[in-house]
mmCIF file of C-alpha atoms in Angstrom:
data_model
loop_
_atom_site.group_PDB
_atom_site.id
_atom_site.type_symbol
_atom_site.label_atom_id
_atom_site.label_comp_id
_atom_site.label_asym_id
_atom_site.label_seq_id
_atom_site.Cartn_x
_atom_site.Cartn_y
_atom_site.Cartn_z
ATOM 1 C CA MET E 1 -10.605 15.819 23.455
ATOM 2 C CA LYS E 2 -7.643 13.522 24.440
ATOM 3 C CA ALA E 3 -5.384 12.833 20.984
ATOM 4 C CA TYR E 4 -2.704 10.854 20.703
ATOM 5 C CA LEU E 5 -0.118 11.554 18.088
ATOM 6 C CA VAL E 6 0.835 7.692 16.763
ATOM 7 C CA GLY E 7 1.989 5.634 14.687
ATOM 8 C CA GLY E 8 4.829 6.558 11.958
ATOM 9 C CA ALA E 9 5.289 9.888 12.822
ATOM 10 C CA VAL E 10 6.236 9.159 16.673
ATOM 11 C CA ARG E 11 9.312 6.193 15.153
ATOM 12 C CA ASP E 12 10.731 8.561 12.908
ATOM 13 C CA THR E 13 10.352 11.329 15.421
ATOM 14 C CA LEU E 14 12.926 9.255 17.201
ATOM 15 C CA LEU E 15 14.321 8.385 14.704
ATOM 16 C CA ASN E 16 15.669 11.816 14.009
ATOM 17 C CA LEU E 17 13.536 11.656 10.435
ATOM 18 C CA PRO E 18 11.329 13.754 8.548
ATOM 19 C CA VAL E 19 7.865 12.722 9.420
ATOM 20 C CA ARG E 20 5.611 11.951 6.167
ATOM 21 C CA GLU E 21 2.698 12.017 7.687
ATOM 22 C CA ARG E 22 0.995 12.643 11.376
ATOM 23 C CA ASP E 23 -1.489 10.886 12.682
ATOM 24 C CA TRP E 24 -3.342 10.621 15.636
ATOM 25 C CA VAL E 25 -5.933 8.498 17.864
ATOM 26 C CA VAL E 26 -8.964 10.040 19.584
ATOM 27 C CA LEU E 27 -9.941 8.447 22.798
ATOM 28 C CA GLY E 28 -13.496 8.281 24.327
ATOM 29 C CA GLU E 29 -15.144 10.397 22.073
ATOM 30 C CA THR E 30 -18.418 9.172 19.316
ATOM 31 C CA PRO E 31 -18.379 9.693 15.003
ATOM 32 C CA GLU E 32 -21.184 11.879 16.110
ATOM 33 C CA ALA E 33 -18.688 14.106 18.988
ATOM 34 C CA MET E 34 -16.186 14.188 16.212
ATOM 35 C CA LEU E 35 -17.871 15.776 13.354
ATOM 36 C CA GLN E 36 -19.769 18.283 15.937
ATOM 37 C CA LYS E 37 -16.415 19.466 16.080
ATOM 38 C CA GLY E 38 -15.748 20.520 12.753
ATOM 39 C CA PHE E 39 -13.879 17.396 12.037
ATOM 40 C CA THR E 40 -14.928 15.583 8.223
ATOM 41 C CA LYS E 41 -15.138 11.737 8.248
ATOM 42 C CA VAL E 42 -13.211 9.926 5.776
ATOM 43 C CA GLY E 43 -13.280 6.343 6.712
ATOM 44 C CA LYS E 44 -15.249 4.287 4.982
ATOM 45 C CA ASP E 45 -14.470 1.237 7.368
ATOM 46 C CA PHE E 46 -12.853 2.231 10.178
ATOM 47 C CA PRO E 47 -14.149 5.842 12.241
ATOM 48 C CA VAL E 48 -11.361 8.098 10.538
ATOM 49 C CA PHE E 49 -12.043 11.653 10.494
ATOM 50 C CA LEU E 50 -9.621 14.846 8.813
ATOM 51 C CA HIS E 51 -8.343 17.192 11.347
ATOM 52 C CA PRO E 52 -10.508 20.964 10.176
ATOM 53 C CA GLU E 53 -7.744 23.206 10.112
ATOM 54 C CA THR E 54 -4.237 20.655 9.547
ATOM 55 C CA LYS E 55 -5.882 18.161 7.832
ATOM 56 C CA ASP E 56 -4.288 15.456 9.798
ATOM 57 C CA GLU E 57 -5.940 12.327 10.414
ATOM 58 C CA TYR E 58 -7.457 11.784 13.585
ATOM 59 C CA ALA E 59 -8.926 7.979 14.000
ATOM 60 C CA LEU E 60 -11.438 6.584 16.861
ATOM 61 C CA ALA E 61 -9.552 4.137 18.766
ATOM 62 C CA ARG E 62 -10.706 1.113 18.524
ATOM 63 C CA THR E 63 -9.726 -2.807 18.657
ATOM 64 C CA GLU E 64 -9.840 -5.098 15.598
ATOM 65 C CA ARG E 65 -11.171 -9.081 15.787
ATOM 66 C CA LYS E 66 -10.526 -11.313 12.516
ATOM 67 C CA THR E 67 -13.682 -12.935 10.799
ATOM 68 C CA THR E 68 -12.353 -13.726 7.411
ATOM 69 C CA HIS E 69 -9.450 -13.941 4.976
ATOM 70 C CA GLY E 70 -7.816 -10.980 3.572
ATOM 71 C CA TYR E 71 -6.951 -7.533 4.820
ATOM 72 C CA LYS E 72 -10.727 -6.415 5.116
ATOM 73 C CA GLY E 73 -12.272 -9.314 6.669
ATOM 74 C CA PHE E 74 -11.941 -7.460 10.562
ATOM 75 C CA ALA E 75 -14.586 -6.611 12.562
ATOM 76 C CA VAL E 76 -13.905 -3.304 14.276
ATOM 77 C CA CYS E 77 -14.794 -2.142 17.681
ATOM 78 C CA ALA E 78 -14.438 1.997 18.012
ATOM 79 C CA THR E 79 -16.316 2.485 21.734
ATOM 80 C CA PRO E 80 -15.534 5.122 23.852
ATOM 81 C CA ASP E 81 -14.222 2.913 26.333
ATOM 82 C CA VAL E 82 -11.253 1.497 24.145
ATOM 83 C CA SER E 83 -7.923 2.729 25.804
ATOM 84 C CA LEU E 84 -5.156 3.720 24.357
ATOM 85 C CA ALA E 85 -3.001 0.512 25.400
ATOM 86 C CA GLU E 86 -5.687 -1.446 23.332
ATOM 87 C CA ASP E 87 -5.602 0.636 20.161
ATOM 88 C CA LEU E 88 -2.014 -0.115 19.954
ATOM 89 C CA LEU E 89 -2.406 -3.407 20.370
ATOM 90 C CA ARG E 90 -3.633 -4.048 17.108
ATOM 91 C CA ARG E 91 -1.210 -2.797 15.344
ATOM 92 C CA ASP E 92 1.829 -4.951 13.346
ATOM 93 C CA LEU E 93 5.037 -3.404 14.712
ATOM 94 C CA THR E 94 6.090 -2.674 18.256
ATOM 95 C CA ILE E 95 8.146 0.261 16.498
ATOM 96 C CA ASN E 96 4.734 1.572 14.908
ATOM 97 C CA ALA E 97 2.656 1.324 18.784
ATOM 98 C CA MET E 98 3.881 3.858 20.115
ATOM 99 C CA ALA E 99 1.928 6.880 21.253
ATOM 100 C CA MET E 100 3.510 10.373 21.698
ATOM 101 C CA LEU E 101 2.210 13.410 24.311
ATOM 102 C CA ASP E 102 2.371 17.376 23.326
ATOM 103 C CA ASN E 103 4.689 17.337 25.990
ATOM 104 C CA GLY E 104 7.067 14.428 24.309
ATOM 105 C CA GLU E 105 6.325 11.837 26.680
ATOM 106 C CA ILE E 106 6.629 8.549 25.202
ATOM 107 C CA ILE E 107 3.878 5.832 25.937
ATOM 108 C CA ASP E 108 5.293 2.796 25.197
ATOM 109 C CA PRO E 109 3.657 -0.840 26.236
ATOM 110 C CA TYR E 110 5.292 -3.046 23.746
ATOM 111 C CA GLY E 111 8.648 -1.957 23.750
ATOM 112 C CA GLY E 112 9.081 -0.371 20.420
ATOM 113 C CA GLN E 113 11.805 1.822 21.976
ATOM 114 C CA GLU E 114 13.716 -0.442 22.741
ATOM 115 C CA ASP E 115 13.029 -2.190 19.215
ATOM 116 C CA LEU E 116 13.710 1.086 17.832
ATOM 117 C CA LYS E 117 17.456 0.956 19.336
ATOM 118 C CA ASN E 118 18.183 -2.610 18.436
ATOM 119 C CA ARG E 119 16.639 -2.130 15.043
ATOM 120 C CA VAL E 120 14.623 -4.667 14.688
ATOM 121 C CA PHE E 121 10.934 -5.143 12.853
ATOM 122 C CA ARG E 122 9.227 -7.293 15.677
ATOM 123 C CA HIS E 123 5.309 -8.342 15.600
ATOM 124 C CA ILE E 124 3.164 -7.215 18.519
ATOM 125 C CA SER E 125 1.218 -9.963 18.865
ATOM 126 C CA PRO E 126 0.046 -13.370 16.869
ATOM 127 C CA ALA E 127 -2.487 -11.436 15.184
ATOM 128 C CA PHE E 128 0.127 -10.199 13.282
ATOM 129 C CA CYS E 129 -0.744 -13.082 10.880
ATOM 130 C CA GLU E 130 -4.457 -12.219 10.572
ATOM 131 C CA ASP E 131 -3.607 -9.681 7.873
ATOM 132 C CA PRO E 132 -1.694 -10.428 4.544
ATOM 133 C CA VAL E 133 -0.919 -6.894 3.655
ATOM 134 C CA ARG E 134 1.500 -6.812 7.080
ATOM 135 C CA VAL E 135 4.129 -9.165 5.178
ATOM 136 C CA LEU E 136 4.306 -5.911 2.490
ATOM 137 C CA ARG E 137 4.539 -3.705 5.066
ATOM 138 C CA ILE E 138 8.051 -4.768 6.764
ATOM 139 C CA ALA E 139 9.292 -5.788 3.620
ATOM 140 C CA ARG E 140 8.512 -1.920 2.476
ATOM 141 C CA PHE E 141 10.154 -1.133 5.578
ATOM 142 C CA CYS E 142 12.670 -3.459 5.205
ATOM 143 C CA ALA E 143 13.386 -0.922 1.832
ATOM 144 C CA ARG E 144 13.131 2.483 3.588
ATOM 145 C CA TYR E 145 15.144 1.320 6.411
ATOM 146 C CA GLN E 146 17.662 -1.039 5.387
ATOM 147 C CA HIS E 147 20.620 1.785 5.085
ATOM 148 C CA LEU E 148 19.928 2.341 8.999
ATOM 149 C CA GLY E 149 20.487 -1.527 9.703
ATOM 150 C CA PHE E 150 17.257 -2.782 11.163
ATOM 151 C CA HIS E 151 16.384 -6.712 10.367
ATOM 152 C CA ILE E 152 13.223 -8.667 11.001
ATOM 153 C CA ALA E 153 12.499 -10.215 14.281
ATOM 154 C CA PRO E 154 13.527 -13.921 13.821
ATOM 155 C CA GLU E 155 10.235 -15.091 15.154
ATOM 156 C CA THR E 156 8.270 -12.642 13.375
ATOM 157 C CA GLN E 157 9.863 -14.033 10.257
ATOM 158 C CA LYS E 158 8.774 -17.523 10.958
ATOM 159 C CA LEU E 159 5.377 -15.866 11.275
ATOM 160 C CA MET E 160 5.751 -14.383 7.615
ATOM 161 C CA GLN E 161 6.932 -17.608 6.326
ATOM 162 C CA ASN E 162 3.937 -19.430 7.860
ATOM 163 C CA MET E 163 1.266 -16.894 6.655
ATOM 164 C CA VAL E 164 2.698 -17.644 3.207
ATOM 165 C CA LYS E 165 2.520 -21.311 3.730
ATOM 166 C CA GLN E 166 -0.970 -21.341 5.142
ATOM 167 C CA GLY E 167 -2.014 -19.495 1.975
ATOM 168 C CA GLU E 168 -2.997 -16.072 3.958
ATOM 169 C CA ILE E 169 -0.792 -13.931 1.626
ATOM 170 C CA ASP E 170 -2.602 -15.586 -1.889
ATOM 171 C CA HIS E 171 -5.885 -13.140 -0.150
ATOM 172 C CA LEU E 172 -4.132 -9.969 -1.088
ATOM 173 C CA VAL E 173 -5.858 -8.150 -3.704
ATOM 174 C CA PRO E 174 -4.029 -6.633 -6.554
ATOM 175 C CA ASP E 175 -4.266 -3.051 -5.905
ATOM 176 C CA ARG E 176 -3.381 -3.440 -2.464
ATOM 177 C CA VAL E 177 0.215 -5.466 -3.751
ATOM 178 C CA TRP E 178 1.026 -2.387 -6.177
ATOM 179 C CA ALA E 179 0.357 0.353 -4.036
ATOM 180 C CA GLU E 180 2.592 -1.523 -1.221
ATOM 181 C CA THR E 181 5.134 -2.497 -4.592
ATOM 182 C CA THR E 182 5.209 1.143 -5.515
ATOM 183 C CA LYS E 183 5.920 2.953 -2.362
ATOM 184 C CA ALA E 184 9.005 0.252 -2.154
ATOM 185 C CA LEU E 185 10.068 1.257 -5.623
ATOM 186 C CA SER E 186 10.156 5.067 -4.098
ATOM 187 C CA GLU E 187 12.595 3.969 -1.369
ATOM 188 C CA GLN E 188 16.150 4.091 -0.536
ATOM 189 C CA SER E 189 16.804 0.085 -1.078
ATOM 190 C CA PRO E 190 14.131 -0.693 -3.211
ATOM 191 C CA SER E 191 15.796 -4.369 -3.539
ATOM 192 C CA ALA E 192 15.100 -5.318 0.375
ATOM 193 C CA TYR E 193 11.422 -5.098 -0.213
ATOM 194 C CA PHE E 194 11.864 -8.009 -2.769
ATOM 195 C CA GLN E 195 14.710 -9.798 -0.986
ATOM 196 C CA ALA E 196 12.247 -9.306 2.007
ATOM 197 C CA LEU E 197 9.202 -10.894 0.318
ATOM 198 C CA ARG E 198 11.879 -13.919 -0.992
ATOM 199 C CA ASP E 199 13.199 -14.934 2.204
ATOM 200 C CA CYS E 200 9.963 -15.561 3.453
ATOM 201 C CA SER E 201 8.767 -17.024 0.594
ATOM 202 C CA ALA E 202 6.651 -15.099 -0.458
ATOM 203 C CA LEU E 203 7.958 -13.301 -3.386
ATOM 204 C CA ALA E 204 7.509 -16.909 -5.737
ATOM 205 C CA ARG E 205 3.196 -16.219 -4.489
ATOM 206 C CA ILE E 206 2.822 -12.224 -5.758
ATOM 207 C CA PHE E 207 5.984 -12.043 -7.940
ATOM 208 C CA PRO E 208 6.489 -15.374 -9.519
ATOM 209 C CA GLU E 209 8.245 -14.119 -12.822
ATOM 210 C CA ILE E 210 10.839 -11.965 -10.793
ATOM 211 C CA ASP E 211 10.986 -15.328 -7.851
ATOM 212 C CA ALA E 212 12.053 -17.764 -11.199
ATOM 213 C CA LEU E 213 15.388 -15.175 -11.957
ATOM 214 C CA PHE E 214 17.210 -16.330 -8.662
ATOM 215 C CA GLY E 215 18.905 -19.541 -9.842
ATOM 216 C CA VAL E 216 19.357 -18.545 -13.286
ATOM 217 C CA PRO E 217 23.032 -18.169 -14.075
ATOM 218 C CA GLN E 218 24.273 -16.165 -16.640
ATOM 219 C CA THR E 219 27.778 -16.252 -18.653
ATOM 220 C CA ALA E 220 30.685 -14.828 -15.643
ATOM 221 C CA ILE E 221 32.680 -12.582 -18.161
ATOM 222 C CA TYR E 222 29.865 -10.017 -18.597
ATOM 223 C CA HIS E 223 27.731 -10.991 -15.229
ATOM 224 C CA PRO E 224 30.293 -11.979 -12.713
ATOM 225 C CA GLU E 225 27.752 -12.506 -10.298
ATOM 226 C CA ILE E 226 26.248 -14.956 -12.214
ATOM 227 C CA ASP E 227 23.073 -15.350 -10.617
ATOM 228 C CA THR E 228 20.032 -13.339 -12.550
ATOM 229 C CA GLY E 229 18.461 -13.316 -9.703
ATOM 230 C CA ILE E 230 21.373 -11.343 -7.691
ATOM 231 C CA HIS E 231 21.704 -9.199 -10.863
ATOM 232 C CA THR E 232 18.257 -8.293 -10.926
ATOM 233 C CA LEU E 233 18.370 -6.587 -7.849
ATOM 234 C CA MET E 234 21.421 -4.945 -8.336
ATOM 235 C CA VAL E 235 19.976 -3.125 -11.303
ATOM 236 C CA LEU E 236 17.342 -1.736 -8.929
ATOM 237 C CA ASP E 237 19.441 -0.415 -7.243
ATOM 238 C CA GLN E 238 21.939 1.081 -9.549
ATOM 239 C CA ALA E 239 18.023 2.286 -10.996
ATOM 240 C CA ALA E 240 17.296 3.784 -7.116
ATOM 241 C CA LEU E 241 20.618 6.164 -7.729
ATOM 242 C CA LEU E 242 20.369 7.223 -11.103
ATOM 243 C CA SER E 243 16.689 8.330 -10.788
ATOM 244 C CA ASN E 244 13.970 8.690 -8.329
ATOM 245 C CA LYS E 245 11.215 7.361 -10.848
ATOM 246 C CA THR E 246 9.537 4.611 -9.914
ATOM 247 C CA THR E 247 8.791 4.070 -13.552
ATOM 248 C CA ILE E 248 12.431 3.733 -14.065
ATOM 249 C CA ARG E 249 12.696 1.691 -11.444
ATOM 250 C CA PHE E 250 10.267 -0.648 -12.738
ATOM 251 C CA ALA E 251 11.654 -1.085 -15.873
ATOM 252 C CA ALA E 252 14.819 -2.169 -14.175
ATOM 253 C CA LEU E 253 13.530 -4.624 -12.514
ATOM 254 C CA THR E 254 11.451 -6.251 -14.740
ATOM 255 C CA HIS E 255 14.262 -6.335 -17.744
ATOM 256 C CA ASP E 256 15.295 -9.580 -17.710
ATOM 257 C CA LEU E 257 12.127 -11.686 -16.705
ATOM 258 C CA GLY E 258 12.899 -13.623 -20.624
ATOM 259 C CA LYS E 259 15.904 -15.071 -19.240
ATOM 260 C CA ALA E 260 14.088 -17.519 -16.691
ATOM 261 C CA LEU E 261 12.363 -18.586 -19.697
ATOM 262 C CA THR E 262 15.513 -19.448 -22.208
ATOM 263 C CA PRO E 263 15.684 -23.110 -22.292
ATOM 264 C CA VAL E 264 18.159 -24.527 -19.947
ATOM 265 C CA THR E 265 20.012 -26.412 -22.614
ATOM 266 C CA ASN E 266 21.073 -22.938 -23.752
ATOM 267 C CA TRP E 267 22.588 -22.196 -20.367
ATOM 268 C CA PRO E 268 24.028 -19.818 -19.385
ATOM 269 C CA SER E 269 23.403 -17.768 -22.933
ATOM 270 C CA HIS E 270 20.241 -16.210 -23.187
ATOM 271 C CA HIS E 271 20.002 -15.256 -26.792
ATOM 272 C CA GLY E 272 16.806 -14.076 -27.472
ATOM 273 C CA HIS E 273 15.470 -13.186 -23.656
ATOM 274 C CA GLU E 274 14.232 -9.437 -24.662
ATOM 275 C CA THR E 275 11.484 -10.645 -26.291
ATOM 276 C CA LEU E 276 10.757 -13.888 -25.105
ATOM 277 C CA GLY E 277 10.187 -12.250 -22.139
ATOM 278 C CA LEU E 278 7.076 -10.110 -23.175
ATOM 279 C CA SER E 279 4.689 -12.529 -21.896
ATOM 280 C CA ALA E 280 6.234 -12.480 -18.544
ATOM 281 C CA LEU E 281 6.096 -9.072 -18.239
ATOM 282 C CA THR E 282 2.372 -8.585 -19.673
ATOM 283 C CA ALA E 283 1.134 -11.633 -17.066
ATOM 284 C CA LEU E 284 2.771 -9.852 -14.350
ATOM 285 C CA CYS E 285 1.358 -6.308 -15.328
ATOM 286 C CA THR E 286 -2.694 -7.899 -16.130
ATOM 287 C CA ARG E 287 -2.625 -9.450 -12.495
ATOM 288 C CA LEU E 288 -1.318 -6.560 -10.662
ATOM 289 C CA ARG E 289 -3.207 -4.280 -12.628
ATOM 290 C CA VAL E 290 0.043 -2.197 -13.179
ATOM 291 C CA PRO E 291 -0.793 1.030 -15.014
ATOM 292 C CA ASN E 292 0.201 1.419 -18.824
ATOM 293 C CA ASN E 293 3.218 4.459 -18.289
ATOM 294 C CA TYR E 294 5.128 1.429 -15.875
ATOM 295 C CA GLN E 295 4.286 -1.634 -18.495
ATOM 296 C CA LYS E 296 5.138 1.188 -21.498
ATOM 297 C CA LEU E 297 8.299 2.088 -20.308
ATOM 298 C CA ALA E 298 9.293 -1.575 -18.991
ATOM 299 C CA GLN E 299 8.250 -2.949 -23.044
ATOM 300 C CA GLN E 300 10.732 -0.801 -24.020
ATOM 301 C CA VAL E 301 13.550 -1.682 -22.147
ATOM 302 C CA MET E 302 13.184 -5.155 -22.138
ATOM 303 C CA GLN E 303 12.841 -5.377 -25.953
ATOM 304 C CA TYR E 304 15.787 -2.808 -26.531
ATOM 305 C CA HIS E 305 17.933 -2.900 -23.567
ATOM 306 C CA THR E 306 20.285 -5.021 -25.127
ATOM 307 C CA HIS E 307 20.473 -2.497 -28.533
ATOM 308 C CA SER E 308 21.251 0.746 -26.273
ATOM 309 C CA HIS E 309 24.435 -1.936 -24.792
ATOM 310 C CA ARG E 310 25.716 -2.462 -28.097
ATOM 311 C CA ALA E 311 24.759 1.318 -29.951
ATOM 312 C CA PHE E 312 28.406 1.905 -31.049
ATOM 313 C CA GLU E 313 27.978 -1.897 -32.982
ATOM 314 C CA LEU E 314 25.005 -0.735 -34.506
ATOM 315 C CA LYS E 315 24.884 -0.100 -37.917
ATOM 316 C CA ALA E 316 23.239 3.893 -38.226
ATOM 317 C CA SER E 317 20.290 2.550 -39.825
ATOM 318 C CA THR E 318 19.546 -0.255 -36.873
ATOM 319 C CA LEU E 319 20.018 2.566 -34.638
ATOM 320 C CA CYS E 320 17.242 5.297 -36.564
ATOM 321 C CA ALA E 321 15.142 2.022 -36.443
ATOM 322 C CA THR E 322 15.520 1.302 -32.782
ATOM 323 C CA LEU E 323 15.170 4.932 -31.943
ATOM 324 C CA VAL E 324 11.245 4.795 -34.181
ATOM 325 C CA SER E 325 10.657 1.820 -32.236
ATOM 326 C CA LEU E 326 11.142 3.869 -29.103
ATOM 327 C CA ASN E 327 9.308 7.046 -30.178
ATOM 328 C CA ALA E 328 12.421 8.578 -29.298
ATOM 329 C CA PHE E 329 11.548 11.365 -32.512
ATOM 330 C CA LYS E 330 7.917 12.475 -30.681
ATOM 331 C CA ALA E 331 7.707 15.378 -28.715
ATOM 332 C CA ASP E 332 6.527 13.026 -25.561
ATOM 333 C CA ASN E 333 8.984 10.300 -25.402
ATOM 334 C CA HIS E 334 10.694 8.727 -23.025
ATOM 335 C CA LEU E 335 14.205 8.265 -23.987
ATOM 336 C CA ASN E 336 16.227 9.721 -21.298
ATOM 337 C CA ASP E 337 14.342 7.524 -18.546
ATOM 338 C CA PHE E 338 14.735 4.167 -21.189
ATOM 339 C CA LEU E 339 18.469 5.023 -21.287
ATOM 340 C CA LEU E 340 18.784 5.403 -17.282
ATOM 341 C CA ALA E 341 17.326 1.859 -17.238
ATOM 342 C CA CYS E 342 19.522 0.792 -19.686
ATOM 343 C CA GLU E 343 22.489 2.038 -17.354
ATOM 344 C CA ALA E 344 21.316 0.849 -14.517
ATOM 345 C CA ASP E 345 21.491 -2.508 -16.009
ATOM 346 C CA ALA E 346 25.005 -1.670 -17.375
ATOM 347 C CA LYS E 347 25.928 -1.000 -13.998
ATOM 348 C CA GLY E 348 23.812 -3.580 -11.855
ATOM 349 C CA ARG E 349 27.097 -5.833 -12.326
ATOM 350 C CA LEU E 350 29.585 -7.422 -9.509
ATOM 351 C CA GLY E 351 32.391 -4.980 -10.588
ATOM 352 C CA PHE E 352 30.949 -2.725 -13.135
ATOM 353 C CA GLU E 353 29.087 -0.273 -10.101
ATOM 354 C CA ASN E 354 31.188 2.884 -11.394
ATOM 355 C CA SER E 355 31.717 2.038 -14.825
ATOM 356 C CA ALA E 356 30.992 4.870 -17.901
ATOM 357 C CA TYR E 357 27.436 4.188 -20.408
ATOM 358 C CA PRO E 358 29.034 6.532 -22.803
ATOM 359 C CA GLN E 359 26.691 4.746 -25.023
ATOM 360 C CA ALA E 360 23.337 7.178 -23.259
ATOM 361 C CA HIS E 361 25.388 10.011 -24.822
ATOM 362 C CA TYR E 362 25.631 8.789 -28.622
ATOM 363 C CA ILE E 363 22.456 7.742 -28.717
ATOM 364 C CA LEU E 364 20.897 11.313 -27.212
ATOM 365 C CA ALA E 365 23.109 12.912 -29.932
ATOM 366 C CA ALA E 366 21.385 10.623 -32.232
ATOM 367 C CA GLN E 367 17.974 11.268 -31.420
ATOM 368 C CA LYS E 368 19.099 15.099 -31.564
ATOM 369 C CA ALA E 369 20.228 14.516 -35.156
ATOM 370 C CA GLY E 370 17.717 12.560 -36.530
ATOM 371 C CA ALA E 371 14.988 14.971 -34.890
ATOM 372 C CA ASP E 372 17.007 17.907 -36.258
ATOM 373 C CA ILE E 373 16.619 17.292 -40.328
ATOM 374 C CA ASP E 374 14.956 19.262 -42.956
ATOM 375 C CA SER E 375 12.197 17.403 -43.952
ATOM 376 C CA SER E 376 10.568 20.231 -45.609
ATOM 377 C CA THR E 377 12.020 18.840 -49.252
ATOM 378 C CA VAL E 378 10.313 15.588 -48.850
ATOM 379 C CA LEU E 379 7.034 16.410 -47.624
ATOM 380 C CA SER E 380 6.653 19.180 -50.822
ATOM 381 C CA GLY E 381 7.204 16.684 -52.856
ATOM 382 C CA ASN E 382 5.189 13.917 -55.113
ATOM 383 C CA LEU E 383 6.028 11.225 -52.174
ATOM 384 C CA GLN E 384 2.899 9.615 -50.682
ATOM 385 C CA GLY E 385 1.902 7.414 -47.444
ATOM 386 C CA LYS E 386 4.886 4.940 -46.623
ATOM 387 C CA GLU E 387 7.063 6.451 -48.801
ATOM 388 C CA ILE E 388 7.405 9.807 -47.029
ATOM 389 C CA GLY E 389 8.113 7.781 -43.863
ATOM 390 C CA ILE E 390 10.843 6.108 -45.777
ATOM 391 C CA ALA E 391 12.473 9.062 -46.753
ATOM 392 C CA ILE E 392 12.205 10.393 -43.457
ATOM 393 C CA ASN E 393 14.300 7.514 -42.153
ATOM 394 C CA ARG E 394 16.815 7.548 -44.970
ATOM 395 C CA LEU E 395 17.294 11.287 -44.053
ATOM 396 C CA ARG E 396 17.672 10.411 -39.983
ATOM 397 C CA THR E 397 20.056 7.930 -40.801
ATOM 398 C CA ALA E 398 22.365 10.142 -43.134
ATOM 399 C CA GLU E 399 22.591 12.190 -40.341
ATOM 400 C CA ILE E 400 23.368 9.396 -37.425
ATOM 401 C CA SER E 401 25.850 8.039 -39.306
ATOM 402 C CA LYS E 402 27.667 11.585 -39.769
ATOM 403 C CA ILE E 403 27.290 11.282 -35.622
ATOM 404 C CA LYS E 404 28.607 7.903 -35.387
ATOM 405 C CA ALA E 405 32.117 8.690 -37.492
ATOM 406 C CA GLN E 406 31.885 11.347 -34.493
ATOM 407 C CA PHE E 407 31.974 9.433 -31.752
ATOM 408 C CA THR E 408 33.820 6.373 -33.001
ATOM 409 C CA LYS E 409 36.787 8.472 -34.351
ATOM 410 C CA ASN E 410 36.601 9.944 -30.927
#
């Protein structure tokens, strides 16, 4: 069986990066022959098989022909006479269209090694524009490889812009958009994903709520970067430095959506943006079918991030109420995640990148004090219903007041 290592495994090997997965292309075989060799068929739309031992993916060499809009609108030909060069030609970028033999020899018919050397994302053929997912993939590669100095070739950038203008990008399905987005959020430079989409005008079509933030001014004394869109991407990258959780990064990305909805006459002030943006967040999450755990944390961060920033100024009763709203006194709370997103917001400002965020320590201490109260006297008394909750909150507030005194004194 003629099998060649292809795609990302070859690319990352040449970049001296860890190989995340190993994909192979097989020449001269049929699906029946692969099954007889012990492979397991897994591809629904394409002839893809799992190796019986390594579980690597082995795909029969194939060509594709566009039949209709969208990334599934292709007719596939996977006959034994399809050549390696023909299979590689159907791929998106030159750096993803190389194959490797067992002895390390590279088969590179489309100049992938040269583009890899020059840190260029370049499409292989005009067929690139037939699949809208490729716009997302290039943007995701920007998030993964920005630190290595990669950039999009001008002719590829123009092709991406034309795909947006001609409406091909509008045929992306929500599940695929979210799948690519979560991958991008997990990369080293997630802001590069959204910047790449904005550069080709796709951000306004896919994430209009985020695109609307660019050009919205903020008060310079608090936000020297001024532009809310720029601030948002700075916050996202700060979140990436603080945590590898994509839920936190998504919350950081969406925390200021309300600033695009504040009246222009109020700019650069954005009073009430914390609640004003909730409808936009819901619309985004509904449209892209964002999982509930992402949406829940994003809602908390959006609604209460300014409470976190002003924690030392809050009354003990207000802080207690905020912690209750954040479900911070429940065992399955996500207070740490909330605080990391808030810290990213505080640091995602020009000149504030290395600032401390003592509010997090204070809020965690307040949460612990409130959680450690002895509520036995309340529960064993004659109080009922809401009265029990009020009494417990009174006890929590008293303990939080002590913590506040300690922190403000120091």
